[in-house]
PDB file of C-alpha atoms in Angstrom:
ATOM      1  CA  UNK A 136     124.045  23.247 -66.892  1.00  0.00           C
ATOM      2  CA  UNK A 137     123.171  21.933 -63.457  1.00  0.00           C
ATOM      3  CA  UNK A 138     122.078  18.326 -63.262  1.00  0.00           C
ATOM      4  CA  UNK A 139     120.955  16.360 -60.227  1.00  0.00           C
ATOM      5  CA  UNK A 140     120.516  12.620 -60.602  1.00  0.00           C
ATOM      6  CA  UNK A 141     118.995  10.581 -57.792  1.00  0.00           C
ATOM      7  CA  UNK A 142     119.348   6.863 -57.244  1.00  0.00           C
ATOM      8  CA  UNK A 143     118.756   4.311 -54.519  1.00  0.00           C
ATOM      9  CA  UNK A 144     114.999   4.219 -54.186  1.00  0.00           C
ATOM     10  CA  UNK A 145     113.050   0.995 -53.975  1.00  0.00           C
ATOM     11  CA  UNK A 146     110.639  -1.079 -51.950  1.00  0.00           C
ATOM     12  CA  UNK A 147     111.318  -2.104 -48.384  1.00  0.00           C
ATOM     13  CA  UNK A 148     109.418  -3.471 -45.426  1.00  0.00           C
ATOM     14  CA  UNK A 149     108.653  -1.328 -42.426  1.00  0.00           C
ATOM     15  CA  UNK A 150     111.685  -1.020 -40.194  1.00  0.00           C
ATOM     16  CA  UNK A 151     114.066  -1.416 -43.089  1.00  0.00           C
ATOM     17  CA  UNK A 152     116.657   0.942 -44.522  1.00  0.00           C
ATOM     18  CA  UNK A 153     117.513   2.600 -47.806  1.00  0.00           C
ATOM     19  CA  UNK A 154     120.186   5.038 -48.886  1.00  0.00           C
ATOM     20  CA  UNK A 155     119.437   7.606 -51.545  1.00  0.00           C
ATOM     21  CA  UNK A 156     122.166   9.277 -53.563  1.00  0.00           C
ATOM     22  CA  UNK A 157     122.124  12.478 -55.602  1.00  0.00           C
ATOM     23  CA  UNK A 158     124.974  13.131 -57.999  1.00  0.00           C
ATOM     24  CA  UNK A 159     125.408  16.808 -58.852  1.00  0.00           C
ATOM     25  CA  UNK A 160     127.139  18.224 -61.891  1.00  0.00           C
ATOM     26  CA  UNK A 161     127.567  21.698 -63.331  1.00  0.00           C
ATOM     27  CA  UNK A 162     127.114  23.083 -59.834  1.00  0.00           C
ATOM     28  CA  UNK A 163     129.379  24.812 -57.339  1.00  0.00           C
ATOM     29  CA  UNK A 164     128.869  22.295 -54.627  1.00  0.00           C
ATOM     30  CA  UNK A 165     130.668  23.611 -51.597  1.00  0.00           C
ATOM     31  CA  UNK A 166     128.987  26.966 -50.928  1.00  0.00           C
ATOM     32  CA  UNK A 167     125.321  26.252 -51.271  1.00  0.00           C
ATOM     33  CA  UNK A 168     122.401  24.393 -49.823  1.00  0.00           C
ATOM     34  CA  UNK A 169     121.152  21.006 -50.888  1.00  0.00           C
ATOM     35  CA  UNK A 170     118.061  19.247 -49.711  1.00  0.00           C
ATOM     36  CA  UNK A 171     115.823  16.221 -49.929  1.00  0.00           C
ATOM     37  CA  UNK A 172     112.106  16.688 -50.418  1.00  0.00           C
ATOM     38  CA  UNK A 173     109.398  14.109 -50.813  1.00  0.00           C
ATOM     39  CA  UNK A 174     105.923  14.046 -52.250  1.00  0.00           C
ATOM     40  CA  UNK A 175     103.288  11.435 -51.544  1.00  0.00           C
ATOM     41  CA  UNK A 176     100.219  11.035 -53.794  1.00  0.00           C
ATOM     42  CA  UNK A 177      97.712  13.790 -53.167  1.00  0.00           C
ATOM     43  CA  UNK A 178     100.030  15.668 -50.839  1.00  0.00           C
ATOM     44  CA  UNK A 179     102.237  18.706 -51.146  1.00  0.00           C
ATOM     45  CA  UNK A 180     105.969  18.392 -51.550  1.00  0.00           C
ATOM     46  CA  UNK A 181     107.574  18.552 -48.127  1.00  0.00           C
ATOM     47  CA  UNK A 182     111.097  19.098 -46.906  1.00  0.00           C
ATOM     48  CA  UNK A 183     112.792  16.100 -45.366  1.00  0.00           C
ATOM     49  CA  UNK A 184     116.354  17.219 -44.721  1.00  0.00           C
ATOM     50  CA  UNK A 185     118.797  19.849 -45.922  1.00  0.00           C
ATOM     51  CA  UNK A 186     122.465  20.619 -45.574  1.00  0.00           C
ATOM     52  CA  UNK A 187     124.522  23.751 -45.952  1.00  0.00           C
ATOM     53  CA  UNK A 188     127.314  22.325 -48.049  1.00  0.00           C
ATOM     54  CA  UNK A 189     129.950  24.773 -46.847  1.00  0.00           C
ATOM     55  CA  UNK A 190     129.402  24.549 -43.079  1.00  0.00           C
ATOM     56  CA  UNK A 191     127.915  21.061 -43.001  1.00  0.00           C
ATOM     57  CA  UNK A 192     125.008  22.251 -40.858  1.00  0.00           C
ATOM     58  CA  UNK A 193     122.016  19.954 -41.192  1.00  0.00           C
ATOM     59  CA  UNK A 194     118.307  20.376 -40.653  1.00  0.00           C
ATOM     60  CA  UNK A 195     115.558  17.766 -40.441  1.00  0.00           C
ATOM     61  CA  UNK A 196     111.815  17.564 -40.489  1.00  0.00           C
ATOM     62  CA  UNK A 197     110.442  16.463 -37.122  1.00  0.00           C
ATOM     63  CA  UNK A 198     108.926  13.382 -38.742  1.00  0.00           C
ATOM     64  CA  UNK A 199     112.339  11.980 -39.700  1.00  0.00           C
ATOM     65  CA  UNK A 200     114.597  13.180 -36.882  1.00  0.00           C
ATOM     66  CA  UNK A 201     116.574  10.327 -35.413  1.00  0.00           C
ATOM     67  CA  UNK A 202     115.821   8.063 -38.378  1.00  0.00           C
ATOM     68  CA  UNK A 203     117.214   9.860 -41.431  1.00  0.00           C
ATOM     69  CA  UNK A 204     120.688  11.290 -41.944  1.00  0.00           C
ATOM     70  CA  UNK A 205     121.699  13.696 -44.702  1.00  0.00           C
ATOM     71  CA  UNK A 206     125.356  13.781 -45.673  1.00  0.00           C
ATOM     72  CA  UNK A 207     127.631  14.818 -48.482  1.00  0.00           C
ATOM     73  CA  UNK A 208     130.796  13.729 -50.220  1.00  0.00           C
ATOM     74  CA  UNK A 209     132.325  16.913 -51.550  1.00  0.00           C
ATOM     75  CA  UNK A 210     134.968  15.062 -53.566  1.00  0.00           C
ATOM     76  CA  UNK A 211     132.255  13.220 -55.460  1.00  0.00           C
ATOM     77  CA  UNK A 212     129.743  16.105 -55.538  1.00  0.00           C
ATOM     78  CA  UNK A 213     127.214  13.670 -54.130  1.00  0.00           C
ATOM     79  CA  UNK A 214     124.468  14.085 -51.580  1.00  0.00           C
ATOM     80  CA  UNK A 215     123.097  11.187 -49.558  1.00  0.00           C
ATOM     81  CA  UNK A 216     120.068  10.411 -47.463  1.00  0.00           C
ATOM     82  CA  UNK A 217     120.384   7.415 -45.184  1.00  0.00           C
ATOM     83  CA  UNK A 218     116.917   6.299 -44.146  1.00  0.00           C
ATOM     84  CA  UNK A 219     116.576   3.882 -41.240  1.00  0.00           C
ATOM     85  CA  UNK A 220     113.513   2.688 -39.400  1.00  0.00           C
ATOM     86  CA  UNK A 221     111.342   3.307 -42.428  1.00  0.00           C
ATOM     87  CA  UNK A 222     107.593   3.563 -41.927  1.00  0.00           C
ATOM     88  CA  UNK A 223     104.724   3.212 -44.410  1.00  0.00           C
ATOM     89  CA  UNK A 224     104.132   6.951 -44.097  1.00  0.00           C
ATOM     90  CA  UNK A 225     107.604   7.539 -45.567  1.00  0.00           C
ATOM     91  CA  UNK A 226     106.305   6.227 -48.900  1.00  0.00           C
ATOM     92  CA  UNK A 227     106.761   8.973 -51.484  1.00  0.00           C
ATOM     93  CA  UNK A 228     108.792  10.142 -54.432  1.00  0.00           C
ATOM     94  CA  UNK A 229     111.990  11.617 -53.041  1.00  0.00           C
ATOM     95  CA  UNK A 230     113.639  14.552 -54.787  1.00  0.00           C
ATOM     96  CA  UNK A 231     117.073  16.048 -54.490  1.00  0.00           C
ATOM     97  CA  UNK A 232     117.148  19.836 -54.751  1.00  0.00           C
ATOM     98  CA  UNK A 233     119.766  22.569 -54.750  1.00  0.00           C
ATOM     99  CA  UNK A 234     119.961  26.308 -54.456  1.00  0.00           C
ATOM    100  CA  UNK A 235     122.891  28.624 -55.090  1.00  0.00           C
ATOM    101  CA  UNK A 236     122.809  30.231 -51.669  1.00  0.00           C
ATOM    102  CA  UNK A 237     123.918  29.202 -48.210  1.00  0.00           C
ATOM    103  CA  UNK A 238     120.496  29.854 -46.655  1.00  0.00           C
ATOM    104  CA  UNK A 239     118.790  26.494 -46.301  1.00  0.00           C
ATOM    105  CA  UNK A 240     115.095  27.267 -46.508  1.00  0.00           C
ATOM    106  CA  UNK A 241     112.602  24.491 -45.964  1.00  0.00           C
ATOM    107  CA  UNK A 242     110.238  25.527 -48.751  1.00  0.00           C
ATOM    108  CA  UNK A 243     110.507  23.938 -52.163  1.00  0.00           C
ATOM    109  CA  UNK A 244     109.856  27.332 -53.745  1.00  0.00           C
ATOM    110  CA  UNK A 245     113.387  28.469 -52.866  1.00  0.00           C
ATOM    111  CA  UNK A 246     115.125  25.664 -54.751  1.00  0.00           C
ATOM    112  CA  UNK A 247     115.960  26.224 -58.395  1.00  0.00           C
ATOM    113  CA  UNK A 248     117.432  22.861 -59.334  1.00  0.00           C
ATOM    114  CA  UNK A 249     115.694  19.509 -59.008  1.00  0.00           C
ATOM    115  CA  UNK A 250     116.377  15.895 -59.762  1.00  0.00           C
ATOM    116  CA  UNK A 251     113.889  13.614 -61.475  1.00  0.00           C
ATOM    117  CA  UNK A 252     112.839  11.881 -58.260  1.00  0.00           C
ATOM    118  CA  UNK A 253     113.125   8.327 -56.992  1.00  0.00           C
ATOM    119  CA  UNK A 254     110.304   6.227 -55.599  1.00  0.00           C
ATOM    120  CA  UNK A 255     110.480   4.907 -52.046  1.00  0.00           C
ATOM    121  CA  UNK A 256     107.785   2.433 -51.031  1.00  0.00           C
ATOM    122  CA  UNK A 257     107.498   1.087 -47.485  1.00  0.00           C
ATOM    123  CA  UNK A 258     105.031  -1.701 -46.780  1.00  0.00           C
TER     124      UNK A 258
END
């Protein structure tokens, strides 16, 4: 059974930093795609960043390019999202997601496995 468990959310002032973690289990980590999505109140879930775990290729939403970095630790089966220069508009629940395919689509509909989400609040 695949499980994704996020951690690292919290409250921070604008300009600050946070690092989110997503521990994966029951999942073949190194030949798939993992991603971070976020959802603000009243808004649709949107893709933030994704990584092809085999090649290491990364993709970012325009709104976070240059500020956020997605990375992975294959030995620990853990995905990270380093968020710097946070803005109030980054406030949302952040979700880790995974799909058992190397194609890293940006739509949430393509991801089968989801974590429970972690709140990020920027004031």
